Amino acid sequence: MSEAHKLAEKDYLSGLKYKEIAEKYGVTLNTVKSWKQRHGWSREKGAPVDKSVHTNKGGAPRGNRNALGNKGGAAPKRNGNAIKHGLFRKFLPDDPETREIYDSAGQMSPLDLLWEQIQIKFTAIIRAQRIMFVRDRDDQTKVVKKDLDIGTEYEIQHAWDKQAAFLTAQARAMTALTSMIRQYEEMLRAAPPDELREERLLQIEKLRVEIAKTKGADGGETEDDGFLEALKGKAAEVWADEGAT
């Protein structure tokens, strides 16, 4: 299975569809899509399509009455089926980066999208530990509130105010993260078993350990392992970037 994605990539570049690749290698459709995202499969425009691949002819299946009354069994003119996937794309800003993100998201499975959100949320929580750090009870922050003709008005943020704000924000973030993880686990366990599914379940278990460690940072200690692997290095990059500044 470890080499399957390399062979599958060649099939993808030759023109095979996701479904055909999944059937050939005995994996799920989501697994094939995940391979494409993880290993950066990319077809060049105008790439040849395997002519031996069976394609469905137009029209509804024999006996299907959903399109009854439409010539050739096709959808009626002005039907939204042909444009529903691009309906929102035309309202996006005329920005190449925005459209690239939108198009990439369209190639990802719901599982992949949710896992990306989990990684981003956890990275933000870990990063907040440094940004919101309160040194001690005497740690005060002086912030400019207004610039007046007679002088400058300041706002003093006391240690207890900053700590309370941090704990509130942290609790909300943890609740959101826990909810996303629970949803991800439910979706994952409902998926057909394969190598990728087991790998993702292991990632979730490692992430749970790190969340428990973050929640108990001022209490008991937990083994310091797993979170770099669980995030595939993304949180590590955040710390490295901040350390370089």
C-alpha positions as semicolon CSV with decimal commas, in nm:
position;residue;x (nm);y (nm);z (nm)
1;M;0,000;0,000;0,000
2;S;0,291;0,232;0,066
3;E;0,378;0,234;-0,306
4;A;0,018;0,239;-0,425
5;H;-0,007;0,618;-0,426
6;K;0,291;0,641;-0,664
7;L;0,133;0,401;-0,910
8;A;-0,202;0,574;-0,865
9;E;-0,043;0,909;-0,949
10;K;0,075;0,773;-1,285
11;D;-0,277;0,654;-1,356
12;Y;-0,415;0,994;-1,256
13;L;-0,174;1,175;-1,488
14;S;-0,268;0,939;-1,770
15;G;-0,630;1,043;-1,735
16;L;-0,799;0,794;-1,503
17;K;-1,075;0,929;-1,281
18;Y;-1,083;0,911;-0,902
19;K;-1,342;0,633;-0,903
20;E;-1,144;0,422;-1,149
21;I;-0,824;0,461;-0,947
22;A;-1,007;0,371;-0,626
23;E;-1,147;0,053;-0,782
24;K;-0,810;-0,042;-0,929
25;Y;-0,623;-0,020;-0,598
26;G;-0,906;-0,130;-0,370
27;V;-0,928;0,195;-0,172
28;T;-1,198;0,451;-0,108
29;L;-1,266;0,757;-0,318
30;N;-1,165;0,979;-0,026
31;T;-0,831;0,799;-0,003
32;V;-0,755;0,878;-0,367
33;K;-0,848;1,243;-0,316
34;S;-0,629;1,256;-0,006
35;W;-0,336;1,112;-0,204
36;K;-0,383;1,386;-0,462
37;Q;-0,373;1,662;-0,200
38;R;-0,094;1,512;0,010
39;H;0,141;1,430;-0,277
40;G;0,055;1,726;-0,501
41;W;-0,080;1,545;-0,804
42;S;-0,139;1,791;-1,085
43;R;-0,246;1,734;-1,443
44;E;-0,121;1,969;-1,709
45;K;-0,390;2,139;-1,909
46;G;-0,466;1,940;-2,219
47;A;-0,326;1,618;-2,071
48;P;-0,429;1,310;-2,270
49;V;-0,722;1,105;-2,143
50;D;-0,709;0,725;-2,151
51;K;-0,942;0,632;-2,436
52;S;-0,996;0,284;-2,294
53;V;-1,175;0,428;-1,992
54;H;-1,546;0,362;-2,004
55;T;-1,754;0,678;-1,989
56;N;-2,125;0,701;-1,934
57;K;-2,335;0,819;-2,224
58;G;-2,557;1,117;-2,173
59;G;-2,911;1,082;-2,056
60;A;-3,078;0,910;-1,764
61;P;-3,046;0,532;-1,704
62;R;-3,306;0,306;-1,867
63;G;-3,624;0,309;-1,663
64;N;-3,539;0,635;-1,487
65;R;-3,832;0,877;-1,496
66;N;-3,671;1,175;-1,322
67;A;-3,614;1,353;-1,653
68;L;-3,941;1,242;-1,815
69;G;-4,056;1,490;-2,076
70;N;-3,709;1,623;-2,151
71;K;-3,568;1,553;-2,494
72;G;-3,305;1,278;-2,481
73;G;-3,356;1,229;-2,107
74;A;-3,127;1,524;-2,039
75;A;-3,180;1,804;-1,792
76;P;-3,402;2,088;-1,919
77;K;-3,254;2,409;-2,050
78;R;-3,153;2,662;-1,783
79;N;-3,126;2,373;-1,535
80;G;-2,900;2,458;-1,241
81;N;-2,723;2,120;-1,234
82;A;-2,461;2,232;-1,484
83;I;-2,364;2,544;-1,294
84;K;-2,428;2,469;-0,927
85;H;-2,064;2,386;-0,854
86;G;-1,946;2,714;-1,006
87;L;-2,233;2,927;-0,881
88;F;-2,046;3,082;-0,590
89;R;-1,710;3,097;-0,766
90;K;-1,821;3,383;-0,988
91;F;-1,896;3,595;-0,681
92;L;-1,545;3,557;-0,539
93;P;-1,303;3,851;-0,555
94;D;-1,106;3,871;-0,878
95;D;-0,796;3,750;-0,698
96;P;-0,587;3,454;-0,823
97;E;-0,497;3,341;-0,471
98;T;-0,859;3,340;-0,354
99;R;-0,973;3,143;-0,658
100;E;-0,686;2,897;-0,621
101;I;-0,787;2,828;-0,260
102;Y;-1,152;2,787;-0,362
103;D;-1,066;2,547;-0,643
104;S;-0,833;2,346;-0,419
105;A;-1,103;2,315;-0,155
106;G;-1,335;2,174;-0,421
107;Q;-1,094;1,884;-0,470
108;M;-1,081;1,800;-0,098
109;S;-1,311;1,563;0,083
110;P;-1,512;1,682;0,386
111;L;-1,271;1,482;0,604
112;D;-0,969;1,662;0,458
113;L;-1,132;2,003;0,501
114;L;-1,224;1,932;0,862
115;W;-0,873;1,804;0,945
116;E;-0,723;2,125;0,804
117;Q;-0,954;2,328;1,029
118;I;-0,851;2,120;1,330
119;Q;-0,482;2,179;1,258
120;I;-0,532;2,554;1,214
121;K;-0,737;2,582;1,534
122;F;-0,485;2,386;1,744
123;T;-0,194;2,585;1,602
124;A;-0,373;2,909;1,700
125;I;-0,430;2,777;2,053
126;I;-0,064;2,685;2,099
127;R;0,052;3,017;1,954
128;A;-0,180;3,205;2,189
129;Q;0,011;3,064;2,487
130;R;0,299;3,295;2,400
131;I;0,099;3,596;2,280
132;M;-0,134;3,601;2,584
133;F;0,129;3,510;2,843
134;V;0,092;3,691;3,178
135;R;0,421;3,698;3,367
136;D;0,287;3,756;3,721
137;R;0,032;3,962;3,916
138;D;0,232;4,281;3,853
139;D;0,233;4,234;3,475
140;Q;0,053;4,542;3,342
141;T;0,012;4,669;2,986
142;K;-0,022;5,039;2,905
143;V;-0,222;5,096;2,586
144;V;-0,292;5,426;2,411
145;K;-0,668;5,482;2,416
146;K;-0,699;5,836;2,274
147;D;-0,473;6,111;2,146
148;L;-0,611;6,445;2,266
149;D;-0,497;6,805;2,220
150;I;-0,415;6,826;2,588
151;G;-0,234;6,494;2,599
152;T;-0,271;6,121;2,557
153;E;-0,523;5,902;2,735
154;Y;-0,402;5,555;2,830
155;E;-0,576;5,236;2,932
156;I;-0,409;5,015;3,190
157;Q;-0,463;4,642;3,146
158;H;-0,399;4,468;3,477
159;A;-0,266;4,115;3,508
160;W;-0,597;3,974;3,632
161;D;-0,788;4,134;3,344
162;K;-0,548;3,993;3,086
163;Q;-0,551;3,650;3,249
164;A;-0,932;3,643;3,264
165;A;-0,958;3,743;2,897
166;F;-0,708;3,475;2,801
167;L;-0,887;3,201;2,997
168;T;-1,221;3,296;2,841
169;A;-1,080;3,295;2,489
170;Q;-0,890;2,972;2,555
171;A;-1,202;2,798;2,686
172;R;-1,401;2,895;2,377
173;A;-1,123;2,784;2,146
174;M;-1,089;2,450;2,327
175;T;-1,464;2,392;2,308
176;A;-1,464;2,459;1,934
177;L;-1,162;2,234;1,882
178;T;-1,311;1,950;2,086
179;S;-1,633;1,973;1,886
180;M;-1,445;1,957;1,556
181;I;-1,240;1,657;1,672
182;R;-1,555;1,475;1,783
183;Q;-1,718;1,540;1,445
184;Y;-1,403;1,430;1,262
185;E;-1,383;1,106;1,463
186;E;-1,746;1,024;1,391
187;M;-1,695;1,079;1,018
188;L;-1,372;0,880;1,022
189;R;-1,519;0,579;1,202
190;A;-1,807;0,572;0,955
191;A;-1,563;0,552;0,662
192;P;-1,449;0,213;0,522
193;P;-1,136;0,085;0,701
194;D;-0,807;0,134;0,520
195;E;-0,447;0,229;0,592
196;L;-0,517;0,604;0,573
197;R;-0,809;0,578;0,814
198;E;-0,595;0,403;1,076
199;E;-0,324;0,667;1,031
200;R;-0,575;0,946;1,089
201;L;-0,718;0,779;1,398
202;L;-0,366;0,764;1,538
203;Q;-0,319;1,135;1,464
204;I;-0,637;1,212;1,657
205;E;-0,518;1,012;1,958
206;K;-0,188;1,201;1,961
207;L;-0,372;1,530;1,930
208;R;-0,593;1,443;2,226
209;V;-0,281;1,389;2,438
210;E;-0,152;1,733;2,346
211;I;-0,487;1,899;2,416
212;A;-0,491;1,739;2,760
213;K;-0,138;1,868;2,817
214;T;-0,239;2,220;2,712
215;K;-0,543;2,218;2,942
216;G;-0,330;2,102;3,234
217;A;-0,030;2,323;3,165
218;D;-0,047;2,470;3,515
219;G;-0,112;2,135;3,683
220;G;0,020;1,784;3,621
221;E;0,274;1,697;3,358
222;T;0,217;1,494;3,045
223;E;0,467;1,334;2,814
224;D;0,593;1,590;2,566
225;D;0,546;1,396;2,245
226;G;0,312;1,366;1,951
227;F;0,192;1,715;1,880
228;L;0,453;1,794;1,617
229;E;0,360;1,474;1,437
230;A;-0,010;1,532;1,483
231;L;0,015;1,870;1,317
232;K;0,264;1,750;1,055
233;G;0,505;2,019;1,161
234;K;0,267;2,314;1,116
235;A;0,278;2,429;1,476
236;A;0,654;2,379;1,475
237;E;0,680;2,621;1,185
238;V;0,489;2,882;1,384
239;W;0,733;2,857;1,676
240;A;1,030;2,864;1,439
241;D;0,902;3,177;1,266
242;E;0,847;3,358;1,596
243;G;1,188;3,254;1,726
244;A;1,356;3,401;1,419
245;T;1,206;3,745;1,472
